[in-house]
PDB file of C-alpha atoms and ligand atoms in Angstrom:
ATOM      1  CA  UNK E   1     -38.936 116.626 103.448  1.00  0.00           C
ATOM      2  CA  UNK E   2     -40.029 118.648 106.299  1.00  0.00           C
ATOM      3  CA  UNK E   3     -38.161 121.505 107.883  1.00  0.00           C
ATOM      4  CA  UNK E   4     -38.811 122.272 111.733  1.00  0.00           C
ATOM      5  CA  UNK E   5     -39.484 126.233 112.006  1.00  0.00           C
ATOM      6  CA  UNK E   6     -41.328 126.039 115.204  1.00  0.00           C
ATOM      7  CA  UNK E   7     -39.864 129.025 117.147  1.00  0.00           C
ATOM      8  CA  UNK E   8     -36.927 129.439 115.197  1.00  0.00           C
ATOM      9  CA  UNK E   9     -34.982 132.566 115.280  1.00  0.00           C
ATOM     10  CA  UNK E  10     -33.697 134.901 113.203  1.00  0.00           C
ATOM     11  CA  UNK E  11     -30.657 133.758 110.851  1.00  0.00           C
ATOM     12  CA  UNK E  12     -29.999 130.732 108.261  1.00  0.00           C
ATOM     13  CA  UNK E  13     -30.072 127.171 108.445  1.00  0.00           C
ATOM     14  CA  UNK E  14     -28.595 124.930 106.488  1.00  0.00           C
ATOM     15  CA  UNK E  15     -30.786 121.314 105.104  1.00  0.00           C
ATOM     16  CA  UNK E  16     -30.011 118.142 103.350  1.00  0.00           C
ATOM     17  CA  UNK E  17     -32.379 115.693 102.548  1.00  0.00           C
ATOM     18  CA  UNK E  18     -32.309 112.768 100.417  1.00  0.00           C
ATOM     19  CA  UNK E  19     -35.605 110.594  99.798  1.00  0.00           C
ATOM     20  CA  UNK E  20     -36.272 108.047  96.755  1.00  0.00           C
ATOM     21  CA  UNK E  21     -38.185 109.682  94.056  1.00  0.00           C
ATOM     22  CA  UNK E  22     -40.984 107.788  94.490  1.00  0.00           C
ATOM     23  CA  UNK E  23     -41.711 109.225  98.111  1.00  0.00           C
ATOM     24  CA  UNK E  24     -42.350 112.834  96.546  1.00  0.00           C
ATOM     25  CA  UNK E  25     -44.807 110.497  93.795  1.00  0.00           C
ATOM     26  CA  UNK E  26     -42.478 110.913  90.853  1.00  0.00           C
ATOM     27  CA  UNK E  27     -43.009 107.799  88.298  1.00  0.00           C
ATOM     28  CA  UNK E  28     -40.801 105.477  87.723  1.00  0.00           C
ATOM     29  CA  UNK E  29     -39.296 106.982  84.900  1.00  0.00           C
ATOM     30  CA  UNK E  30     -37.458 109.347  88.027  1.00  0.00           C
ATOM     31  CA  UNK E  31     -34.574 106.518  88.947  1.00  0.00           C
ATOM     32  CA  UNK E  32     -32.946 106.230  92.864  1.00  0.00           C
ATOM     33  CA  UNK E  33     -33.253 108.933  95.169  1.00  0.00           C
ATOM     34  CA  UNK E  34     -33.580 112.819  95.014  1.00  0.00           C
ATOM     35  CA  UNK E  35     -31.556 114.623  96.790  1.00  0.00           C
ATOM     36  CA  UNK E  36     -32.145 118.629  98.093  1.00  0.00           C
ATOM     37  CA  UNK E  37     -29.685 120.363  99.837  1.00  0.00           C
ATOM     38  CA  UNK E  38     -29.818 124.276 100.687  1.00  0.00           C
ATOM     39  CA  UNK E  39     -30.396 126.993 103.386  1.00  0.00           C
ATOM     40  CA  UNK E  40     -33.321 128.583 105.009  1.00  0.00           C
ATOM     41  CA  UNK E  41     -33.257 131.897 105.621  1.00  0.00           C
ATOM     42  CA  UNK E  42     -35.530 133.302 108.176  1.00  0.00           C
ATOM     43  CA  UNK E  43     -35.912 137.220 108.511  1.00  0.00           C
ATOM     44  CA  UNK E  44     -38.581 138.248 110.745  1.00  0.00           C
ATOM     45  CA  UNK E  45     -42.097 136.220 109.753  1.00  0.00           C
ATOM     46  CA  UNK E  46     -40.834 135.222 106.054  1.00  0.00           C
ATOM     47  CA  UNK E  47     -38.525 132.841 105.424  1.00  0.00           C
ATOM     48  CA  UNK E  48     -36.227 132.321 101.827  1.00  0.00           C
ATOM     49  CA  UNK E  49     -35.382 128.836 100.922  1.00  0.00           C
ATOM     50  CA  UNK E  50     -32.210 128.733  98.024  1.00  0.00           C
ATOM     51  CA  UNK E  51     -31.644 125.010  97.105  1.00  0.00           C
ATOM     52  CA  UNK E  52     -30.215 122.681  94.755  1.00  0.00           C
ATOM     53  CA  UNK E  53     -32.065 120.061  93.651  1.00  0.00           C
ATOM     54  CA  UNK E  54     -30.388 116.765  92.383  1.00  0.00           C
ATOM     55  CA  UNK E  55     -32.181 114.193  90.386  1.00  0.00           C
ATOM     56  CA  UNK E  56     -31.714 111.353  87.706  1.00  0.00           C
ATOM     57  CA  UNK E  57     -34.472 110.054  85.070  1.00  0.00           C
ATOM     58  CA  UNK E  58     -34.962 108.247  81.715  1.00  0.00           C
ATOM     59  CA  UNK E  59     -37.071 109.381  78.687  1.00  0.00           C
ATOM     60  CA  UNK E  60     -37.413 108.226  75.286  1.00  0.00           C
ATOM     61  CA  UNK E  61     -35.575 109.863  72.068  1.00  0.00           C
ATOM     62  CA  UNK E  62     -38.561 111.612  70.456  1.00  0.00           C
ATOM     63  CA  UNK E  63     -37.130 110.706  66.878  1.00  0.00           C
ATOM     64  CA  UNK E  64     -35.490 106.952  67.431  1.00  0.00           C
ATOM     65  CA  UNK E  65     -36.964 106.044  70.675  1.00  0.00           C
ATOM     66  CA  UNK E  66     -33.434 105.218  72.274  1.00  0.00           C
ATOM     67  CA  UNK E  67     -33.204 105.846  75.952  1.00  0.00           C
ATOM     68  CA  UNK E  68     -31.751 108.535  77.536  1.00  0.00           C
ATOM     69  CA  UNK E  69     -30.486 109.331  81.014  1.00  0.00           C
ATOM     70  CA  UNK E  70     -30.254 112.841  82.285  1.00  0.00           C
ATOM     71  CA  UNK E  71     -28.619 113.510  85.602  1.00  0.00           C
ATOM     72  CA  UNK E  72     -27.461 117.238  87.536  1.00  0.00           C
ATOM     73  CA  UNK E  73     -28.969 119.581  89.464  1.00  0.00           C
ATOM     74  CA  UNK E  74     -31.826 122.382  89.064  1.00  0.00           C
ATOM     75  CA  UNK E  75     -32.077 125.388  91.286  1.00  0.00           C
ATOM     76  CA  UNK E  76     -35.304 125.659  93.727  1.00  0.00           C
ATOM     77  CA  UNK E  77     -35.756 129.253  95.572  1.00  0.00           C
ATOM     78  CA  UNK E  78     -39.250 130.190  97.682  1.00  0.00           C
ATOM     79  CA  UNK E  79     -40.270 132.639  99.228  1.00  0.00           C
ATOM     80  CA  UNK E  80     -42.863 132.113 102.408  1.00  0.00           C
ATOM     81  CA  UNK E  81     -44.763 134.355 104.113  1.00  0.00           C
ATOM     82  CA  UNK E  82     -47.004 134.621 106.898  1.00  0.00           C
ATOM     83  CA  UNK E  83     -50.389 136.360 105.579  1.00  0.00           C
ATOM     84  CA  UNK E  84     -49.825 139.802 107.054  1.00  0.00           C
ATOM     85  CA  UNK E  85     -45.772 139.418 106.036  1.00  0.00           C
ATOM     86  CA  UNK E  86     -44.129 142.071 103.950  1.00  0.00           C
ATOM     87  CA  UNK E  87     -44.301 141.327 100.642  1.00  0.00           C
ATOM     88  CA  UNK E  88     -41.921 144.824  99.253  1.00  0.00           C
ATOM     89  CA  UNK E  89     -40.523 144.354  95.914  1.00  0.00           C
ATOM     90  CA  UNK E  90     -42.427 140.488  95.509  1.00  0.00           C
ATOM     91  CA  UNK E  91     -43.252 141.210  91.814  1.00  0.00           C
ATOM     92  CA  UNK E  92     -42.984 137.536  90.595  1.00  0.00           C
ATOM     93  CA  UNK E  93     -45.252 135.535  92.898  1.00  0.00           C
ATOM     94  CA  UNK E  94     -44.012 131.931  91.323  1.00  0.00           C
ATOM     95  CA  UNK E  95     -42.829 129.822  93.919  1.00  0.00           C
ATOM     96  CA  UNK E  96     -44.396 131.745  97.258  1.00  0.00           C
ATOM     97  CA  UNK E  97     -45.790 130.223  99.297  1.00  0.00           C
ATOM     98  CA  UNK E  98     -47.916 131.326 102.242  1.00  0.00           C
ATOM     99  CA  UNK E  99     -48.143 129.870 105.866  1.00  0.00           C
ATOM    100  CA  UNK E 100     -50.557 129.581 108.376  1.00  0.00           C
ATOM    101  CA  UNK E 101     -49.230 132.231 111.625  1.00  0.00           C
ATOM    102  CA  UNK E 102     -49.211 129.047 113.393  1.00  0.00           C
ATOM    103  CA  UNK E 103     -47.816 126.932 110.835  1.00  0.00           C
ATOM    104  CA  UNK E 104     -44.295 124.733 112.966  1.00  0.00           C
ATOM    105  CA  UNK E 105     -42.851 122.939 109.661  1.00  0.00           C
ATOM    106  CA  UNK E 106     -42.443 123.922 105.959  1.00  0.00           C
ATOM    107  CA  UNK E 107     -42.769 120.809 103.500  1.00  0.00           C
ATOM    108  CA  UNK E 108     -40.936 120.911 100.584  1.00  0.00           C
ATOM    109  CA  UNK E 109     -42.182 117.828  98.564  1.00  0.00           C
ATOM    110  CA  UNK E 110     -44.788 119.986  96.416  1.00  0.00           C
ATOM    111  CA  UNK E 111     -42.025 122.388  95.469  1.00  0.00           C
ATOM    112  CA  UNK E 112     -39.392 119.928  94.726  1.00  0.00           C
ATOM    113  CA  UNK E 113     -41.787 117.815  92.660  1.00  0.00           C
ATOM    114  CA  UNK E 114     -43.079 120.870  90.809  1.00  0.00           C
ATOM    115  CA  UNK E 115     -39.324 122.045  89.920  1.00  0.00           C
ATOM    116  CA  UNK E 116     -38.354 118.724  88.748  1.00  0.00           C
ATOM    117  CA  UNK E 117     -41.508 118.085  86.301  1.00  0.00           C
ATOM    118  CA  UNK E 118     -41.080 122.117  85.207  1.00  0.00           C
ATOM    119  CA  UNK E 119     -37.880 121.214  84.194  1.00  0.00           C
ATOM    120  CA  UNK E 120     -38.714 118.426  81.975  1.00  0.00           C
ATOM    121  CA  UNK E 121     -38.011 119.407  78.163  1.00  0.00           C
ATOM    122  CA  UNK E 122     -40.698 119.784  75.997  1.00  0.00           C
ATOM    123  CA  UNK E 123     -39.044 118.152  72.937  1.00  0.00           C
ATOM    124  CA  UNK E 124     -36.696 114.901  74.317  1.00  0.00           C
ATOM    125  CA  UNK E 125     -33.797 114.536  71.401  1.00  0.00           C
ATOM    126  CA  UNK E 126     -30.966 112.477  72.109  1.00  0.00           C
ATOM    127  CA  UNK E 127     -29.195 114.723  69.659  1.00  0.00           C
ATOM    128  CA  UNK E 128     -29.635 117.492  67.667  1.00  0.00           C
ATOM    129  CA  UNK E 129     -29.338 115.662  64.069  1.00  0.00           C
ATOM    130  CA  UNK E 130     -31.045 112.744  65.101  1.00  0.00           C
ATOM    131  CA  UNK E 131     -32.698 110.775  62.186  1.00  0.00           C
ATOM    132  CA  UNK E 132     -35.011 109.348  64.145  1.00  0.00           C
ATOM    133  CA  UNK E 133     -36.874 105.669  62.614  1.00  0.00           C
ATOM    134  CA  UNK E 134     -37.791 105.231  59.253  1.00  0.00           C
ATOM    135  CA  UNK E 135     -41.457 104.772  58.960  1.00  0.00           C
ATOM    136  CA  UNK E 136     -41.701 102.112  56.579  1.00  0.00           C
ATOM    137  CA  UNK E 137     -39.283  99.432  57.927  1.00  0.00           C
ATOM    138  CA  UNK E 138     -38.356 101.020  61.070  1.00  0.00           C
ATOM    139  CA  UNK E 139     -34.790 100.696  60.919  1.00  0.00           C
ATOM    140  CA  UNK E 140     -32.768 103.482  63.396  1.00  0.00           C
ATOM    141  CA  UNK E 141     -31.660 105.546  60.986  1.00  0.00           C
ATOM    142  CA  UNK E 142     -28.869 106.470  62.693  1.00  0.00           C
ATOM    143  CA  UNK E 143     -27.338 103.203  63.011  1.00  0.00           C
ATOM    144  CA  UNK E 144     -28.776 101.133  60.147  1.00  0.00           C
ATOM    145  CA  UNK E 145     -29.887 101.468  56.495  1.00  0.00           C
ATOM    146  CA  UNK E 146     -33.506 101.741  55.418  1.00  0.00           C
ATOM    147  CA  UNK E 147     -34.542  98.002  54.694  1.00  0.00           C
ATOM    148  CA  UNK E 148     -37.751  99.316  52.632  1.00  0.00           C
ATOM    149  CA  UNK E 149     -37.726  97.527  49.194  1.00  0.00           C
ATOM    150  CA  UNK E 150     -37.934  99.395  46.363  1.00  0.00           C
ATOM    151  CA  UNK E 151     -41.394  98.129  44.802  1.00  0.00           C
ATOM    152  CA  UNK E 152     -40.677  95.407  41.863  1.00  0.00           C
ATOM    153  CA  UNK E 153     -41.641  96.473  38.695  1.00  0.00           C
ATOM    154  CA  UNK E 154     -44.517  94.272  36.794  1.00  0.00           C
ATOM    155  CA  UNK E 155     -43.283  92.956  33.965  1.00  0.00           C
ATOM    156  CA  UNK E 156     -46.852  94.237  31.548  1.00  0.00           C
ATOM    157  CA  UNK E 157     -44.880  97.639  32.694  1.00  0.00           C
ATOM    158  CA  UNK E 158     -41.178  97.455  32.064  1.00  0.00           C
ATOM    159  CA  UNK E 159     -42.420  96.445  28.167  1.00  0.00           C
ATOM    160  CA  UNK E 160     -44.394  99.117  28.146  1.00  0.00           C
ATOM    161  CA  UNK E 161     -41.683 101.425  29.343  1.00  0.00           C
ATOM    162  CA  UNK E 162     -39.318  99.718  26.728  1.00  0.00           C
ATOM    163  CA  UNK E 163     -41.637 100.869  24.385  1.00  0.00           C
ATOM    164  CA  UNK E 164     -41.587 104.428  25.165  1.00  0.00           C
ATOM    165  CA  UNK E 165     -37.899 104.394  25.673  1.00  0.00           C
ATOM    166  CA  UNK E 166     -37.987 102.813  21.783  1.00  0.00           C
ATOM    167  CA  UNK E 167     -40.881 105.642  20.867  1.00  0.00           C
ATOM    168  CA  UNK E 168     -38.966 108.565  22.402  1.00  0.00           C
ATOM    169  CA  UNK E 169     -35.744 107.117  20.601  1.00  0.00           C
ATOM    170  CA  UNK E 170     -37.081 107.358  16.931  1.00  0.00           C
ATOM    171  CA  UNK E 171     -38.087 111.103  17.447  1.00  0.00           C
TER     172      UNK E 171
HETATM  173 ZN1  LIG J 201     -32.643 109.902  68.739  1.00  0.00          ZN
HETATM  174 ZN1  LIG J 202     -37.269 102.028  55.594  1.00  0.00          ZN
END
């Protein structure tokens, strides 16, 4: 994903690209291609890149382990500068990035990488009131009962406990 800004003017270009998510070294886990599409804006020796990322992946339910696929589209803005460039009213210097003054082509796969993994949730539910997996048996406890057996009573026991009951019964 390389954009051309060898002796560009002033003004703002429009950019599409679409590469499979495994040529910007996202795993696997990051399924068919990701697509950016946006406009860079070039004002004297800094240039403003607004785009929308698109992107599809997989992860596991934290709770039940069932899969889950989450598609759509993330923003990605940066700001580049030349060294010497203006920087008036930068405050938040996330996602600047500075070139070289002889630098002809701005590569976006860093960026576009960095915005996708960023946006991965901590916490991965595939819903709220999941009941995740029992720990004993393992059942999904969203789908299936709890298959632990209740532990069988030794019989030495249940006569002793008859003779409590038959204790606690005279009183
Ligand atoms: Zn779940
Ligand atoms: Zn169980």
């Amino acid at each position: 994903m390389e954009i051309d800004i060898a002796g560009v003017g002033d003004g703002e270009y429009a950019f599409a690209f679409d590469v499979p998510a495994s040529a910007i070294n996202l795993d696997e886990s990051f399924l068919g291609n990701v697509k950016v599409e946006g406009t860079l804006r070039k004002v004297s020796s800094q240039f403003f890149l607004t785009s929308t990322i698109t992107r599809t992946y997989v992860r596991e339910c934290d709770r039940c382990l069932a899969e889950i696929r989450v598609e759509g589209s993330i923003p990605l803005t940066v700001y580049y500068r030349t060294e010497f460039g203006d920087r008036r009213g930068l405050e938040d210097e996330d996602n600047v990035v500075t070139l070289e003054p002889d630098q002809e082509s701005i590569v976006l796969d860093d960026e576009v990488r960095d915005a996708i993994l960023l946006d991965l949730p901590a916490k991965m539910l595939c819903r709220e009131e999941c009941k995740g997996l029992c720990p004993g048996c393992g059942a999904d406890l969203n789908n299936d009962a709890c298959r632990c057996e209740t532990p069988a009573i030794d019989p030495r026991w249940e006569k002793l406990a008859e003779m409590l009951k038959k204790n606690g019964d005279q009183e």
